[in-house]
PDB file of C-alpha atoms in Angstrom:
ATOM      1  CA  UNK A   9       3.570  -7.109 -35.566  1.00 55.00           C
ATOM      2  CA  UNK A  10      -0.169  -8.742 -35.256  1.00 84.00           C
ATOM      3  CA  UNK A  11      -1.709  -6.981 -32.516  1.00 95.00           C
ATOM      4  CA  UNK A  12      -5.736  -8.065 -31.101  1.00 97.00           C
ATOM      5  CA  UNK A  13      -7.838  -8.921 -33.601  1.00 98.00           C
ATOM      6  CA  UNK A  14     -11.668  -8.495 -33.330  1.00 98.00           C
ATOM      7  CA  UNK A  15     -14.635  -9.461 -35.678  1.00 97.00           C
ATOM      8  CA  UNK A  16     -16.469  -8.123 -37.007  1.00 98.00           C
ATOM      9  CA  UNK A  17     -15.640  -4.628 -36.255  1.00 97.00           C
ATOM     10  CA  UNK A  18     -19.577  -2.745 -36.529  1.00 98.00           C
ATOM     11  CA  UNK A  19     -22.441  -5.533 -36.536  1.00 98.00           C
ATOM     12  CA  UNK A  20     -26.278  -4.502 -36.598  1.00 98.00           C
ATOM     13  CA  UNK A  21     -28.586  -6.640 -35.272  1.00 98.00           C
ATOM     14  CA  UNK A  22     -32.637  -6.474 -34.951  1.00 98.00           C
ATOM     15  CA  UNK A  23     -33.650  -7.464 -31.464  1.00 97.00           C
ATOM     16  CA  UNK A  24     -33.609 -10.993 -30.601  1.00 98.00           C
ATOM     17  CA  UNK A  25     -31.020 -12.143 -32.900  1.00 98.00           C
ATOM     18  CA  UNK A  26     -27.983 -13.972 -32.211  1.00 98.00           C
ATOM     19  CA  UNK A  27     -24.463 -12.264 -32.305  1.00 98.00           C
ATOM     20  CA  UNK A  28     -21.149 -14.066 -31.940  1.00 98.00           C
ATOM     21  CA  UNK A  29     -18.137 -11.916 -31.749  1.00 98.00           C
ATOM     22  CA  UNK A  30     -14.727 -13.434 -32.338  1.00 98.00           C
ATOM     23  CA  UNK A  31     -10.925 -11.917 -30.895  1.00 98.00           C
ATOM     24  CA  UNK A  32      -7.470 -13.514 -32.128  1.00 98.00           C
ATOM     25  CA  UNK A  33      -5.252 -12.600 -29.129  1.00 97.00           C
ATOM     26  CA  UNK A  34      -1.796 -11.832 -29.736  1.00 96.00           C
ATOM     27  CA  UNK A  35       0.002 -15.162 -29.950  1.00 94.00           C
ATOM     28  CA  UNK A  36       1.332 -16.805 -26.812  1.00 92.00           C
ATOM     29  CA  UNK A  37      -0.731 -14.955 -24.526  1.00 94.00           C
ATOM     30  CA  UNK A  38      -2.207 -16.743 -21.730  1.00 93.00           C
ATOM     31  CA  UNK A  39      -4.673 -14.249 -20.736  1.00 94.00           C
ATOM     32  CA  UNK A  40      -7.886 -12.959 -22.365  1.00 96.00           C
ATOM     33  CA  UNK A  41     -10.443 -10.705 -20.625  1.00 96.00           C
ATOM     34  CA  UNK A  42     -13.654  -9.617 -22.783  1.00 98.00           C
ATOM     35  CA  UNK A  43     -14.647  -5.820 -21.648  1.00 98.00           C
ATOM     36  CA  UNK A  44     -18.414  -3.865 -22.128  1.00 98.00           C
ATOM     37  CA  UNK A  45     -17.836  -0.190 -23.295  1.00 98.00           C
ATOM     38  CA  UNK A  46     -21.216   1.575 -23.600  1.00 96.00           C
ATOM     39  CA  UNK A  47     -21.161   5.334 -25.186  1.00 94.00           C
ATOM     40  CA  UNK A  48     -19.115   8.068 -23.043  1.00 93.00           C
ATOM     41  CA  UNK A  49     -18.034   5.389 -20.422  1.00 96.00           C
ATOM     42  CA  UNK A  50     -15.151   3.385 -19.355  1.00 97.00           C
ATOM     43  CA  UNK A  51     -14.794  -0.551 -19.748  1.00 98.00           C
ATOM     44  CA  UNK A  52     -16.620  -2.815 -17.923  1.00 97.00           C
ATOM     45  CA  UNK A  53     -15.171  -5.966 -16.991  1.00 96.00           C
ATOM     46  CA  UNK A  54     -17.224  -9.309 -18.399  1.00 98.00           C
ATOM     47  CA  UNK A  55     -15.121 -11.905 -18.221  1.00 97.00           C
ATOM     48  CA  UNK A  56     -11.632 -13.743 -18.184  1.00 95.00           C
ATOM     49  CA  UNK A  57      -9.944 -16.687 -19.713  1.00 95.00           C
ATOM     50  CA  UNK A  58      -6.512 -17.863 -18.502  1.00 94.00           C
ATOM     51  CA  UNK A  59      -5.814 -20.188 -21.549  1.00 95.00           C
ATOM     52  CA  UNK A  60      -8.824 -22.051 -22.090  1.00 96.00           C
ATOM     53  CA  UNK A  61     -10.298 -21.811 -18.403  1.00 96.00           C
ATOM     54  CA  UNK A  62     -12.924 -19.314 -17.381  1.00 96.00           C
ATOM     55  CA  UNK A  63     -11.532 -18.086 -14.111  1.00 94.00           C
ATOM     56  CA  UNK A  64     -14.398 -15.433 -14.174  1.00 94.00           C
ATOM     57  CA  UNK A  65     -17.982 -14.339 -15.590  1.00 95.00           C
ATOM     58  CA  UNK A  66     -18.943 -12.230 -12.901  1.00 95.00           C
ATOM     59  CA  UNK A  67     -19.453  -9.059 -15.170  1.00 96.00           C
ATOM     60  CA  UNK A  68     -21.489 -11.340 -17.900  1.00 98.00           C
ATOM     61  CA  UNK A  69     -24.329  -8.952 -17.723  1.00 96.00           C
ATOM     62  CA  UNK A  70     -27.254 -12.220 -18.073  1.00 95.00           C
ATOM     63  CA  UNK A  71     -27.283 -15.911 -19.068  1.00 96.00           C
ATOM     64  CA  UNK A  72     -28.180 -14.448 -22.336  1.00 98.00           C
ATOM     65  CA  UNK A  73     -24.195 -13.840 -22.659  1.00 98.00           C
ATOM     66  CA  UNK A  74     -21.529 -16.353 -22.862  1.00 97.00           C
ATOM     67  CA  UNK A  75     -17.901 -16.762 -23.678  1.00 98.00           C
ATOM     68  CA  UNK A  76     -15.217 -19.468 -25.085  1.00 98.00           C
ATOM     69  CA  UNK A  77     -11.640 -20.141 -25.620  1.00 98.00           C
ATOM     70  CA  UNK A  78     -11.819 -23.657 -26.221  1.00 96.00           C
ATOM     71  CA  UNK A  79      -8.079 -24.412 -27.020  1.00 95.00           C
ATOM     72  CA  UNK A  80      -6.504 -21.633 -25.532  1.00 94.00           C
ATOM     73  CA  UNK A  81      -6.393 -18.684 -28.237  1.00 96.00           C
ATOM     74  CA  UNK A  82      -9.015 -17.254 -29.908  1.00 98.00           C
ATOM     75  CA  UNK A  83     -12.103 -16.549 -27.760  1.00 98.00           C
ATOM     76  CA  UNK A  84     -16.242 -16.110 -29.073  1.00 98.00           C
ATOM     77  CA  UNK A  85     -18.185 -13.737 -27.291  1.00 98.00           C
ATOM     78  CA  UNK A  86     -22.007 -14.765 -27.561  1.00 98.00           C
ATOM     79  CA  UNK A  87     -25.120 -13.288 -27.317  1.00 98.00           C
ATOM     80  CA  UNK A  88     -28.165 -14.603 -27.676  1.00 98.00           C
ATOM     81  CA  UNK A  89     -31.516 -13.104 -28.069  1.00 98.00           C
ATOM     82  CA  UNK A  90     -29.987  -9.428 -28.358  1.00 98.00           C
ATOM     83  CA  UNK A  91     -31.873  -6.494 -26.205  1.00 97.00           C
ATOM     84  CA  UNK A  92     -31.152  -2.862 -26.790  1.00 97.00           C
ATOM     85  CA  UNK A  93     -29.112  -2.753 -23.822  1.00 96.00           C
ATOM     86  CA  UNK A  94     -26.947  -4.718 -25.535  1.00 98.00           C
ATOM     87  CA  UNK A  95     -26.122  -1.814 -27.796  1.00 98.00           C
ATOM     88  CA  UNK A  96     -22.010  -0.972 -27.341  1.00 98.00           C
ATOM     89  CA  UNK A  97     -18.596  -1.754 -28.021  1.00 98.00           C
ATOM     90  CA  UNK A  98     -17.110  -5.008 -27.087  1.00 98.00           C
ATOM     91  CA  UNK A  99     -13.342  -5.236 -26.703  1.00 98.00           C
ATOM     92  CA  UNK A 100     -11.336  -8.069 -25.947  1.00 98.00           C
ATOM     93  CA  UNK A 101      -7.731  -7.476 -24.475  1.00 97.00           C
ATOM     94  CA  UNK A 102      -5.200 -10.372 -23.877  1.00 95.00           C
ATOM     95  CA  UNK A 103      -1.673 -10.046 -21.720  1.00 93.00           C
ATOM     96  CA  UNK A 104       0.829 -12.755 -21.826  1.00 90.00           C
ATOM     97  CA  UNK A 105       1.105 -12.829 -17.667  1.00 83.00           C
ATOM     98  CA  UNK A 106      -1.333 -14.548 -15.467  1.00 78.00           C
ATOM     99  CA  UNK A 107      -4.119 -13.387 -12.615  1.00 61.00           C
ATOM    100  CA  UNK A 108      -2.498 -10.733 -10.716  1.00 62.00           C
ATOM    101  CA  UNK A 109      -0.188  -9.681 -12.939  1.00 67.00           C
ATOM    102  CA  UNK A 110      -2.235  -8.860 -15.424  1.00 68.00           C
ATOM    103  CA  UNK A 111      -3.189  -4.707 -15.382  1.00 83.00           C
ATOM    104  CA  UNK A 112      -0.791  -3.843 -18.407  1.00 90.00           C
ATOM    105  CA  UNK A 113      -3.402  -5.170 -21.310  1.00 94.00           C
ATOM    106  CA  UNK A 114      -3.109  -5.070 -25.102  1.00 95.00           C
ATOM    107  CA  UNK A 115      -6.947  -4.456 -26.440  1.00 97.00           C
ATOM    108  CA  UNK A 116      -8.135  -5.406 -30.091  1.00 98.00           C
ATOM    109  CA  UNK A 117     -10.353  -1.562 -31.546  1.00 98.00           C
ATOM    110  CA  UNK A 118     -13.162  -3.495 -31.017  1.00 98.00           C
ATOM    111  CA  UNK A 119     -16.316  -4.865 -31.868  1.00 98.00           C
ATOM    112  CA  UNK A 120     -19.391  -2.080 -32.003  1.00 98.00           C
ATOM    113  CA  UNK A 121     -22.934  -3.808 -31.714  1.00 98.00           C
ATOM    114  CA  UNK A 122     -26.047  -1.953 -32.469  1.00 98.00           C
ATOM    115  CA  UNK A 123     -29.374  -3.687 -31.822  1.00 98.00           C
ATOM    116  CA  UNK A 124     -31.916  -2.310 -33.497  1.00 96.00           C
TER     117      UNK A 124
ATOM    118  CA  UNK B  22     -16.216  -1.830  -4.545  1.00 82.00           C
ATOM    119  CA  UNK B  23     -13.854  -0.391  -6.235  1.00 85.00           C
ATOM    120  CA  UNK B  24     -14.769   3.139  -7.456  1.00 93.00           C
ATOM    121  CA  UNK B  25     -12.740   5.337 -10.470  1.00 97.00           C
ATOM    122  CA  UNK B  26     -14.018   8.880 -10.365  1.00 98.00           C
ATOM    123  CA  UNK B  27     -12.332  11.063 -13.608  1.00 98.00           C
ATOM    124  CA  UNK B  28     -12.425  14.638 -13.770  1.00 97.00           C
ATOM    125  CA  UNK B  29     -12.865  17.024 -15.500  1.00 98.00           C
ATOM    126  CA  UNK B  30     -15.248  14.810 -18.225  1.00 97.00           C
ATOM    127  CA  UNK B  31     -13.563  17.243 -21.270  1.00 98.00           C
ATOM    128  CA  UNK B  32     -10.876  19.691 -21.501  1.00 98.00           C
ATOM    129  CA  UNK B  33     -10.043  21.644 -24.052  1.00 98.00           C
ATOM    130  CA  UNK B  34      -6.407  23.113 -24.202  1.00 97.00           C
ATOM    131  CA  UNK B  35      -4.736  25.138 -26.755  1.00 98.00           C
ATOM    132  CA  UNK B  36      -1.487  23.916 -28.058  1.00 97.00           C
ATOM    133  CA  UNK B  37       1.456  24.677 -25.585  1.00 97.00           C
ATOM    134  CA  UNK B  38      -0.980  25.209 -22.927  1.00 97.00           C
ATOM    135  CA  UNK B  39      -0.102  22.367 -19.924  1.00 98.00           C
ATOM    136  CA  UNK B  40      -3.055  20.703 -17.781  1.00 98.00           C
ATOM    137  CA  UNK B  41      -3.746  18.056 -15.181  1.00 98.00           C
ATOM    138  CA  UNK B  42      -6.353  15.582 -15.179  1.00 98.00           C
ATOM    139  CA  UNK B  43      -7.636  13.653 -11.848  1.00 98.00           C
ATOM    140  CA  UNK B  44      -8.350  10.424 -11.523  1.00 98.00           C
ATOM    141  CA  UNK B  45      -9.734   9.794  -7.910  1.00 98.00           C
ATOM    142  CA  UNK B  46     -10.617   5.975  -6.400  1.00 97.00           C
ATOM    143  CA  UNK B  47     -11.168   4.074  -3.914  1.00 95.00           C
ATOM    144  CA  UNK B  48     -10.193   0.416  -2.657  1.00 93.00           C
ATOM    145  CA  UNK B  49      -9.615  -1.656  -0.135  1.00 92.00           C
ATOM    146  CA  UNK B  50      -6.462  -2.273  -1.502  1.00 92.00           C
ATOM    147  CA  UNK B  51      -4.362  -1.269  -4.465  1.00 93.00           C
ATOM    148  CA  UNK B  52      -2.216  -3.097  -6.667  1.00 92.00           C
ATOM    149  CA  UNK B  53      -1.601  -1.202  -9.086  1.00 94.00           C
ATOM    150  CA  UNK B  54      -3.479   2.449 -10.733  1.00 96.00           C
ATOM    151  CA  UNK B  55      -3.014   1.875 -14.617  1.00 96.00           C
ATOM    152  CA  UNK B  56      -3.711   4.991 -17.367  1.00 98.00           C
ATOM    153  CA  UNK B  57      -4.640   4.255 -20.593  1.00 98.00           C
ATOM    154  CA  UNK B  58      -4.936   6.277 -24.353  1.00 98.00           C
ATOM    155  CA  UNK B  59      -8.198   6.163 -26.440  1.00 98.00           C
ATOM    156  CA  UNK B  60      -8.256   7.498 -29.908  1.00 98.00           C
ATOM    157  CA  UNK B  61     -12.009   7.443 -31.240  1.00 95.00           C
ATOM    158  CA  UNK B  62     -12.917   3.851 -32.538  1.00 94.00           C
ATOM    159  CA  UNK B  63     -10.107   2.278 -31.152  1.00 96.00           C
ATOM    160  CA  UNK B  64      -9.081   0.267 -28.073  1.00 97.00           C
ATOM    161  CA  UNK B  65      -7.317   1.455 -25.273  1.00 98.00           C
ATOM    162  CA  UNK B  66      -3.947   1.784 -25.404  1.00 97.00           C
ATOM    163  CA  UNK B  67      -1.444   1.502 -22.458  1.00 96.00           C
ATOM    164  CA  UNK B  68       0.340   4.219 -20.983  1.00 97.00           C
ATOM    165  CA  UNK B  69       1.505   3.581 -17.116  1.00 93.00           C
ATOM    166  CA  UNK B  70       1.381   1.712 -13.928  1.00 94.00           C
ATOM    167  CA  UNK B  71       2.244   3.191 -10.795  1.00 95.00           C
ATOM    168  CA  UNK B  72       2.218   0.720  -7.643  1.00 93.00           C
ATOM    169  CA  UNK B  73       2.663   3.302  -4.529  1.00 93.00           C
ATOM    170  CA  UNK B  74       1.876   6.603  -3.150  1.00 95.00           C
ATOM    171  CA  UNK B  75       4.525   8.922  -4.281  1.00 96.00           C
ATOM    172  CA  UNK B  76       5.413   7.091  -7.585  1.00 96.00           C
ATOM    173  CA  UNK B  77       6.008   8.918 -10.975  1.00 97.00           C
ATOM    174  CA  UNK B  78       6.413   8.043 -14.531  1.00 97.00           C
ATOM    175  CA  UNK B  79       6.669   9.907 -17.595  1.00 97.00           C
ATOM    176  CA  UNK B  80       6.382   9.314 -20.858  1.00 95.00           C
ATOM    177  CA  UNK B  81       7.224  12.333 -23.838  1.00 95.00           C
ATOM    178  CA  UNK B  82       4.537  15.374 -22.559  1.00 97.00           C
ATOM    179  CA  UNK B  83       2.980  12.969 -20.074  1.00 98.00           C
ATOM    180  CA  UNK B  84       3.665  12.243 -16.235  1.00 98.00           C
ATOM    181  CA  UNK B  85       1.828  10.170 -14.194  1.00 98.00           C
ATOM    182  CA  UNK B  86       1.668  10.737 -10.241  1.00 98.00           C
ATOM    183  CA  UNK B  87      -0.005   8.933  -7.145  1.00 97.00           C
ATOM    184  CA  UNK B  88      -1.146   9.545  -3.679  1.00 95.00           C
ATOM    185  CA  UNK B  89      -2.949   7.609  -1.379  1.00 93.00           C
ATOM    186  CA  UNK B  90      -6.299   8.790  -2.678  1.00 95.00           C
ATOM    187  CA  UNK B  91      -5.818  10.264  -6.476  1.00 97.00           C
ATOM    188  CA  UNK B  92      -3.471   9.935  -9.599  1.00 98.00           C
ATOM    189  CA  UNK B  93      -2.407  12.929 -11.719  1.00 98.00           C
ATOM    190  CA  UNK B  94      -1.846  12.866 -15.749  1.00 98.00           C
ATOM    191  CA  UNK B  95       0.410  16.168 -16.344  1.00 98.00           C
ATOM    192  CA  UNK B  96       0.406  17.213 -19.847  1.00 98.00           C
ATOM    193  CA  UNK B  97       3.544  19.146 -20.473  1.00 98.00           C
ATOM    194  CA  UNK B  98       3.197  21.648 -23.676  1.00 97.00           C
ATOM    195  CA  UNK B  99       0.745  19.495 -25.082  1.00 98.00           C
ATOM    196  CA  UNK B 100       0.524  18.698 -29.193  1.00 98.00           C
ATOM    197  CA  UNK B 101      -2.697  18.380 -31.367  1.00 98.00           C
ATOM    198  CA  UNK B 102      -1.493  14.244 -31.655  1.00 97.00           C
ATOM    199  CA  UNK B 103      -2.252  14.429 -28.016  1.00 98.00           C
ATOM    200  CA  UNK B 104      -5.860  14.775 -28.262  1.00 98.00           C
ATOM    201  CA  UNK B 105      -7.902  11.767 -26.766  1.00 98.00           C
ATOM    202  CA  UNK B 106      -9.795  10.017 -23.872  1.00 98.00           C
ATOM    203  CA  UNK B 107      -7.274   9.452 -21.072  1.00 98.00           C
ATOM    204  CA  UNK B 108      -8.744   6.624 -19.098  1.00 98.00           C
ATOM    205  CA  UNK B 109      -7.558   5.396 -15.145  1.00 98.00           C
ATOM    206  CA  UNK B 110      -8.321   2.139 -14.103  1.00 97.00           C
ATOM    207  CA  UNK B 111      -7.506   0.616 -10.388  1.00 96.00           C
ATOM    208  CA  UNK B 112      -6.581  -3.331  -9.304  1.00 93.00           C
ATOM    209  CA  UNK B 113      -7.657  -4.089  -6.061  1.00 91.00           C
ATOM    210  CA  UNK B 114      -5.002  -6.790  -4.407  1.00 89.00           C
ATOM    211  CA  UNK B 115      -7.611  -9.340  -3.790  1.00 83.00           C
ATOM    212  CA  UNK B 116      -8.713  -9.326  -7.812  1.00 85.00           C
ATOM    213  CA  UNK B 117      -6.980  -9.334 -11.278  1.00 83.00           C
ATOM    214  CA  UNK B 118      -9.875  -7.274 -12.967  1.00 90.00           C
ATOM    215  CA  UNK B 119      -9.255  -3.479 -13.943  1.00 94.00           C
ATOM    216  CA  UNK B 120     -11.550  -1.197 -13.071  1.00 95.00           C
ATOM    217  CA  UNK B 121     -12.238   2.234 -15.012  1.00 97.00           C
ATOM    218  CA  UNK B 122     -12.669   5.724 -14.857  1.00 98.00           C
ATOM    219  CA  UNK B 123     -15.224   7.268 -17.818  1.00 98.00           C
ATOM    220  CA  UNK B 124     -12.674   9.110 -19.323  1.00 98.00           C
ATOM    221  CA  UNK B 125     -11.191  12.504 -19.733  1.00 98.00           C
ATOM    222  CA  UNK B 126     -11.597  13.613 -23.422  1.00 98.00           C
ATOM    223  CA  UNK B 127      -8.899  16.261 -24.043  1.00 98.00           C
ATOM    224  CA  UNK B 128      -8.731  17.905 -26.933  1.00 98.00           C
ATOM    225  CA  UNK B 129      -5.767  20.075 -28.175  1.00 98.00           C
ATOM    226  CA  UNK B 130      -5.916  23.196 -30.844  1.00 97.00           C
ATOM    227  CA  UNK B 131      -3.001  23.826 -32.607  1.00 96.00           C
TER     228      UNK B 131
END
């Protein structure tokens, strides 16, 4: 069965390009959370989508970040003017329950961003 | 804030040879405490949730267990396919965000 799907899966960019990132949830899920993983650490939340709200952006690192779901399903991760910081893995996960019910995720392998 | 300490960072077992890994945390209240399987370039796969202090689950080699303070991973007689980053995350009641551990990287030599 289709699991998460993420692209593109390795991107390079030189510093102060634009990146967009794309996940294809599994179908009929309601919720979508993007997560940060930089090298040798854990996921860090960014932000979360039940259907096409944005309930949260707390973890968006800048206003140079910023994420859609316009109808619902798949979701764009974007970020603009790319720093070196910005250098890791971005995973999107999606569950098919809502707010609190929502700690058993399904996550895509990921996007890997290298700004160069 | 919620905090997810992991330890040891790496552990390296030989096949057979059974281990625990700890996942310490702290919040001011917990929902849930949620372990998760990484294989290298790959997203995190789900494992458990345990909900209360004194829970257990088990899966195959693995069982999960929770106190009021830390979770255990127990791997029983552990096989090479076990080898990866075993990740805890916590849920504090008043969010819907995980928050995670760094990781335990285990590997296992036949």
């Amino acid at each position: 069965g289709a699991g998460v799907s993420q692209s593109p899966r390795y991107k390079v960019a030189k510093r102060g390009q634009d990146v967009a990132l794309r996940c294809d949830p599994i179908s009929g899920h309601v919720s979508l959370f993007w997560y940060q993983q930089a090298l040798g650490q854990g996921p860090e939340f960014l932000t979360y989508f039940q259907n096409e709200a944005q309930l949260d952006k707390s973890g968006l690192p800048s206003d140079r970040f910023f994420a859609e779901r316009p109808e619902g399903s798949v979701s764009t991760l974007k970020i603009q003017r790319t720093q070196q910081e910005d250098s890791a893995v971005y995973l999107c996960a999606s569950s098919p329950r809502t707010s609190r019910n929502t700690g058993e995720l399904f996550f895509g392998e990921g996007s890997r961003l290298t700004v160069l | 804030e919620d905090q997810v300490t992991q330890s040891p960072e790496a552990l390296r077992l030989q096949e057979g040879e059974s281990s625990s890994l700890n996942c310490s945390y702290t919040v001011s209240g917990l929902r849930g405490l949620f372990w998760y399987r990484q294989d290298p370039g790959k997203g995190p796969e789900f494992l458990f949730t345990l909900y209360s202090a004194g829970e257990e689950k088990e899966k195959e080699r693995l069982k999960a267990t929770l106190t009021k303070k830390e979770s255990f991973l127990h791997i029983t007689a552990p096989k090479p396919e076990d080898s990866a980053t075993y990740l805890c995350a916590v849920m504090d009641t008043n969010d819907y965000k995980l928050s995670f551990g760094a990781g335990t990287t285990v590997t296992v030599r036949a």
